[in-house]
């Protein structure tokens, strides 16, 4: 039995397959932000000594220079990550980081802005090379049910590193006189620490060691984007992630002028804003595993996008009426009650960003082909870069046209709502999973037993008692894998439920007396789904109970198994009889919630039965035993 399902995601930090890689990524992300934030602070608050450019747009220029290598070199980086053994490539990238930080140290020591912009570009190249390795490494060393937890830790670690890096970079840059020298020393020192942790990253075989490298970045970039488009759900998930980077980049690169010109804060307030934002992302990323139940739960994506827009809009309103006076420190800033709402909005929109991003990364990792996973990630990085460059250019254009920073936030929030609606129209699976997830996290409290008996791969026929109109939604929300339900055709006429079941490719069925042709077609389609290796779920009673007791199991499932033999997994729902969606005391969904919100229900799953050993009477008896006394 796999006990790793019961472990906390933090247990991965103590294992060599994850821990050294985590700390290598953590230190790299931290160093990026020590360097970039110190550079941004110096050109914003000490513009005369560092270039004399427009401090309002300098942060956006630094962001664009850092992102540019992702556009030009991501395709090559993806090929290298698929072709090379990954631990060796990670160590090579960390060696490069040390050399880049020596260049940056020279720029800080001499106040040479040209060297610092060159180092910015090279650090972007460093991150470009590391990106495909990062997300291709995880599914190679983690089990599928560990991916949400592993990705959550990586996202949390990245943004904690951003927090600590920005705090360190800002604090060192603010030291009178000697600040740039301290920044230079810190950048080189953190790079060396990253190389030390990289030495313990375990051997990770190449995904495609015979791959012929195409060194033309333009043709390979186009080839990677075409490759990504072959899987529609993966490609649209990539677009969703890229939009998140557009959204996040707009906020992150605005914090320096936002703190200085809108809130009237000094460098410490900039760091505070980044800290709150980073903690929010980290909290959302870690909560994903708990909210998703150790599986790739894309239903969290719409939940995240809703929260991002709501709190970004509120951030605009929270800043109205705030008049900046001088440059207050952190203590004075926090002492002003009006600023608490600003901090709360930043934390919450970032937290919902964590809910949005982690499932999308996990979906890409699990649904794309292993042989070119790194190239798919590289294609994602190209799109991310294009969206972030667009973010910088659009933000700079709007600010130059007279928009304020809060107005920029409002425009971004409204665009986020439009993009979300567009994506969920193209991929209704996201919205369908959200409705399923919402059901068991708002209407009910679901207790699951034996979920590990649902096979992680391969075909199986799942059977369950039928108590209410939402039985299938509850099972779908609890299952670690998607499944196709064989459903009474009448349920397809019910609003909302019709959308959910059609999106999940449910198979409509009727009785032989009512519509023999539809029944035969459903049997054939269910058998074909099993032959394709899918999970198929069926309610053998053939109808929802109106007494609370189970009706006799019908033989239709035997006809499915006769065509395509597959293991049978018995399941039982309990606690739904008497709920709003059941037929107790009359028609369902005609009375208020009789048992109240958050009522406890259960789903129990037994070990599989070989098809040749299946008997309907014994299956029904076992289902009654699984259900227990609570109907």
XYZ file of N, CA and C in Angstrom, residues 121-242:
366
model
N 20.102 40.964 -18.360
C 19.829 40.115 -19.524
C 20.384 38.698 -19.305
N 21.601 38.614 -18.767
C 22.231 37.308 -18.556
C 21.521 36.511 -17.460
N 21.026 37.185 -16.434
C 20.250 36.466 -15.419
C 18.925 35.966 -16.003
N 18.382 36.731 -16.932
C 17.218 36.242 -17.658
C 17.552 34.989 -18.450
N 18.748 34.964 -19.062
C 19.203 33.776 -19.792
C 19.373 32.594 -18.839
N 19.931 32.850 -17.658
C 20.090 31.811 -16.637
C 18.733 31.200 -16.272
N 17.741 32.055 -16.045
C 16.411 31.562 -15.691
C 15.742 30.854 -16.861
N 16.039 31.305 -18.073
C 15.512 30.648 -19.275
C 16.007 29.211 -19.365
N 17.279 29.004 -19.074
C 17.859 27.660 -19.141
C 17.320 26.765 -18.026
N 17.048 27.371 -16.866
C 16.611 26.566 -15.723
C 15.132 26.226 -15.778
N 14.317 27.073 -16.401
C 12.868 26.908 -16.388
C 12.370 25.555 -16.867
N 12.752 25.106 -18.090
C 12.267 23.805 -18.562
C 12.716 22.649 -17.675
N 13.929 22.754 -17.121
C 14.423 21.698 -16.234
C 13.544 21.614 -14.991
N 13.163 22.787 -14.477
C 12.405 22.848 -13.215
C 11.110 22.047 -13.302
N 10.316 22.300 -14.318
C 9.001 21.658 -14.371
C 9.032 20.293 -15.046
N 10.126 19.965 -15.771
C 10.262 18.615 -16.308
C 10.852 17.664 -15.262
N 11.603 18.211 -14.301
C 12.228 17.398 -13.254
C 11.176 16.803 -12.316
N 10.183 17.608 -11.915
C 9.236 17.174 -10.885
C 8.484 15.900 -11.260
N 7.830 15.811 -12.440
C 7.097 14.573 -12.745
C 8.004 13.376 -12.950
N 9.317 13.622 -13.115
C 10.259 12.516 -13.252
C 10.578 11.883 -11.904
N 10.431 12.647 -10.815
C 10.806 12.160 -9.481
C 9.635 12.057 -8.509
N 8.496 12.665 -8.841
C 7.338 12.623 -7.957
C 6.236 11.775 -8.570
N 5.465 11.123 -7.686
C 4.293 10.387 -8.152
C 3.185 11.387 -8.484
N 2.203 10.930 -9.256
C 1.185 11.875 -9.719
C 0.450 12.537 -8.566
N 0.151 11.756 -7.492
C -0.570 12.364 -6.380
C 0.319 13.288 -5.551
N 1.641 13.301 -5.816
C 2.547 14.219 -5.119
C 2.776 15.508 -5.904
N 2.291 15.550 -7.147
C 2.614 16.689 -8.003
C 2.011 17.993 -7.498
N 0.760 17.947 -7.032
C 0.161 19.184 -6.521
C 0.959 19.691 -5.318
N 1.288 18.780 -4.391
C 2.075 19.183 -3.225
C 3.451 19.674 -3.616
N 4.109 18.959 -4.555
C 5.448 19.359 -4.998
C 5.433 20.693 -5.708
N 4.476 20.870 -6.618
C 4.363 22.162 -7.303
C 4.011 23.273 -6.331
N 3.150 22.954 -5.354
C 2.800 23.954 -4.354
C 4.016 24.407 -3.554
N 4.868 23.440 -3.175
C 6.085 23.793 -2.446
C 7.022 24.637 -3.306
N 7.147 24.269 -4.588
C 8.022 25.039 -5.478
C 7.493 26.467 -5.624
N 6.156 26.610 -5.832
C 5.579 27.950 -5.967
C 5.740 28.728 -4.670
N 5.450 28.061 -3.538
C 5.616 28.723 -2.246
C 7.072 29.134 -2.055
N 7.992 28.205 -2.310
C 9.409 28.499 -2.134
C 9.878 29.627 -3.023
N 9.379 29.647 -4.260
C 9.765 30.702 -5.194
C 9.366 32.067 -4.658
N 8.137 32.164 -4.162
C 7.687 33.484 -3.715
C 8.219 33.850 -2.331
N 8.517 32.864 -1.497
C 9.237 33.182 -0.253
C 10.647 33.662 -0.596
N 11.262 33.029 -1.606
C 12.581 33.470 -2.057
C 12.515 34.887 -2.617
N 11.442 35.168 -3.372
C 11.247 36.533 -3.870
C 11.156 37.505 -2.693
N 10.373 37.105 -1.677
C 10.212 37.940 -0.488
C 11.559 38.196 0.184
N 12.282 37.114 0.495
C 13.553 37.276 1.201
C 14.579 37.998 0.331
N 14.566 37.676 -0.975
C 15.499 38.343 -1.888
C 15.240 39.833 -1.978
N 13.961 40.202 -2.088
C 13.646 41.628 -2.165
C 13.948 42.339 -0.854
N 13.664 41.664 0.250
C 13.974 42.277 1.553
C 15.477 42.494 1.688
N 16.249 41.469 1.318
C 17.705 41.586 1.430
C 18.234 42.625 0.451
N 17.760 42.556 -0.801
C 18.228 43.521 -1.794
C 17.878 44.944 -1.412
N 16.623 45.148 -0.930
C 16.220 46.489 -0.533
C 16.984 46.994 0.670
N 17.181 46.110 1.658
C 17.902 46.519 2.873
C 19.351 46.869 2.565
N 20.000 46.043 1.739
C 21.401 46.308 1.419
C 21.558 47.553 0.561
N 20.631 47.720 -0.411
C 20.733 48.892 -1.293
C 20.540 50.190 -0.522
N 19.786 50.130 0.582
C 19.485 51.341 1.350
C 20.595 51.732 2.322
N 21.630 50.899 2.464
C 22.736 51.242 3.366
C 23.467 52.455 2.802
N 23.567 53.520 3.544
C 24.183 54.747 3.013
C 25.624 54.519 2.560
N 25.931 54.962 1.363
C 27.300 54.929 0.855
C 27.750 53.588 0.344
N 27.675 52.543 1.167
C 28.246 51.240 0.832
C 27.211 50.234 0.335
N 25.948 50.645 0.187
C 24.890 49.716 -0.192
C 25.187 48.884 -1.426
N 25.578 49.501 -2.557
C 25.845 48.709 -3.766
C 26.920 47.644 -3.582
N 27.928 47.927 -2.749
C 28.987 46.934 -2.524
C 28.454 45.727 -1.752
N 27.610 45.989 -0.768
C 27.006 44.881 -0.015
C 26.103 44.043 -0.927
N 25.370 44.695 -1.823
C 24.530 43.960 -2.780
C 25.392 43.068 -3.651
N 26.518 43.605 -4.133
C 27.419 42.831 -4.997
C 27.905 41.571 -4.276
N 28.313 41.717 -3.022
C 28.817 40.569 -2.262
C 27.716 39.535 -2.038
N 26.512 40.003 -1.737
C 25.399 39.081 -1.486
C 25.059 38.284 -2.743
N 25.047 38.936 -3.894
C 24.697 38.251 -5.142
C 25.684 37.116 -5.447
N 26.942 37.380 -5.298
C 27.948 36.345 -5.562
C 27.837 35.224 -4.523
N 27.644 35.595 -3.256
C 27.559 34.593 -2.192
C 26.371 33.652 -2.358
N 25.195 34.191 -2.695
C 24.013 33.344 -2.869
C 24.187 32.428 -4.083
N 24.824 32.926 -5.143
C 25.085 32.091 -6.319
C 25.956 30.885 -5.963
N 26.957 31.104 -5.104
C 27.841 30.005 -4.684
C 27.053 28.985 -3.852
N 26.177 29.465 -2.962
C 25.340 28.546 -2.175
C 24.449 27.700 -3.090
N 23.910 28.306 -4.137
C 23.078 27.571 -5.081
C 23.840 26.464 -5.778
N 25.088 26.735 -6.093
C 25.922 25.699 -6.742
C 26.201 24.547 -5.779
N 26.332 24.849 -4.491
C 26.587 23.801 -3.501
C 25.367 22.875 -3.384
N 24.163 23.448 -3.313
C 22.970 22.601 -3.210
C 22.743 21.811 -4.504
N 23.104 22.391 -5.645
C 22.923 21.700 -6.933
C 23.754 20.430 -7.016
N 24.848 20.375 -6.258
C 25.711 19.193 -6.296
C 25.006 17.951 -5.763
N 23.933 18.114 -4.967
C 23.224 16.975 -4.382
C 21.955 16.597 -5.153
N 21.645 17.308 -6.221
C 20.482 16.939 -7.026
C 20.725 15.575 -7.651
N 19.815 14.602 -7.505
C 20.078 13.242 -7.985
C 20.061 13.136 -9.509
N 20.644 12.048 -9.969
C 20.696 11.757 -11.402
C 19.283 11.724 -11.979
N 19.096 12.397 -13.100
C 17.774 12.485 -13.740
C 17.950 12.224 -15.230
N 17.676 10.989 -15.683
C 17.965 10.621 -17.077
C 17.282 11.544 -18.081
N 17.924 11.693 -19.218
C 17.374 12.511 -20.298
C 16.075 11.900 -20.806
N 15.099 12.746 -21.128
C 13.825 12.260 -21.655
C 13.953 11.768 -23.083
N 14.839 12.407 -23.856
C 15.025 12.049 -25.266
C 16.499 12.231 -25.622
N 17.367 11.285 -25.202
C 18.816 11.464 -25.376
C 19.279 11.496 -26.832
N 18.458 11.060 -27.755
C 18.856 11.066 -29.177
C 18.361 12.307 -29.912
N 17.751 13.221 -29.195
C 17.180 14.411 -29.825
C 18.267 15.217 -30.543
N 18.019 15.561 -31.798
C 18.943 16.411 -32.557
C 18.599 17.869 -32.274
N 19.577 18.621 -31.732
C 19.331 20.000 -31.332
C 19.226 20.903 -32.564
N 18.179 21.667 -32.609
C 18.027 22.705 -33.632
C 18.458 24.022 -32.997
N 19.612 24.543 -33.416
C 20.161 25.731 -32.776
C 19.551 27.029 -33.302
N 18.668 26.924 -34.280
C 17.993 28.122 -34.782
C 16.836 28.452 -33.838
N 16.951 29.499 -33.028
C 15.924 29.749 -32.007
C 14.566 30.102 -32.600
N 14.556 30.694 -33.777
C 13.287 31.140 -34.354
C 12.478 29.963 -34.896
N 13.135 29.097 -35.682
C 12.412 27.941 -36.217
C 12.022 26.973 -35.106
N 12.903 26.838 -34.087
C 12.590 25.918 -32.996
C 11.483 26.484 -32.096
N 11.476 27.787 -31.926
C 10.390 28.405 -31.170
C 9.053 28.124 -31.843
N 9.002 28.292 -33.145
C 7.767 28.020 -33.882
C 7.389 26.540 -33.776
N 8.405 25.662 -33.868
C 8.144 24.216 -33.764
C 7.599 23.858 -32.387
N 8.129 24.484 -31.325
C 7.652 24.198 -29.969
C 6.213 24.662 -29.770
N 5.893 25.826 -30.308
C 4.523 26.323 -30.185
C 3.554 25.423 -30.949
N 3.975 24.931 -32.121
C 3.131 24.002 -32.878
C 2.962 22.697 -32.114
N 4.054 22.221 -31.474
C 3.988 20.997 -30.682
C 3.015 21.161 -29.520
N 3.062 22.320 -28.856
C 2.174 22.569 -27.714
C 0.710 22.594 -28.153
N 0.446 23.079 -29.352
C -0.932 23.208 -29.819
C -1.583 21.868 -30.144
N -0.783 20.785 -30.207
C -1.370 19.483 -30.541
C -2.267 18.955 -29.428
N -2.061 19.420 -28.194
C -2.918 19.036 -27.070
C -3.660 20.286 -26.612
N -4.945 20.361 -26.936
C -5.708 21.593 -26.745
C -5.764 22.022 -25.283
N -6.053 21.074 -24.384
C -6.174 21.456 -22.970
C -4.841 21.926 -22.407
N -3.739 21.298 -22.852
C -2.409 21.719 -22.395
C -2.096 23.116 -22.918
N -2.363 23.355 -24.204
C -2.031 24.649 -24.793
C -2.841 25.773 -24.136
N -4.129 25.541 -23.907
C -4.946 26.569 -23.284
C -4.562 26.779 -21.817
N -4.071 25.718 -21.158
C -3.536 25.882 -19.800
C -2.284 26.745 -19.822
N -1.467 26.562 -20.864
C -0.279 27.406 -21.021
C -0.665 28.870 -21.194
N -1.701 29.113 -21.994
C -2.167 30.492 -22.149
C -2.666 31.052 -20.815
N -3.333 30.195 -20.035
C -3.807 30.632 -18.724
C -2.663 31.008 -17.802
N -1.604 30.207 -17.805
C -0.429 30.514 -16.977
C 0.240 31.795 -17.454
N 0.350 31.947 -18.778
C 0.988 33.145 -19.323
C 0.212 34.397 -18.947
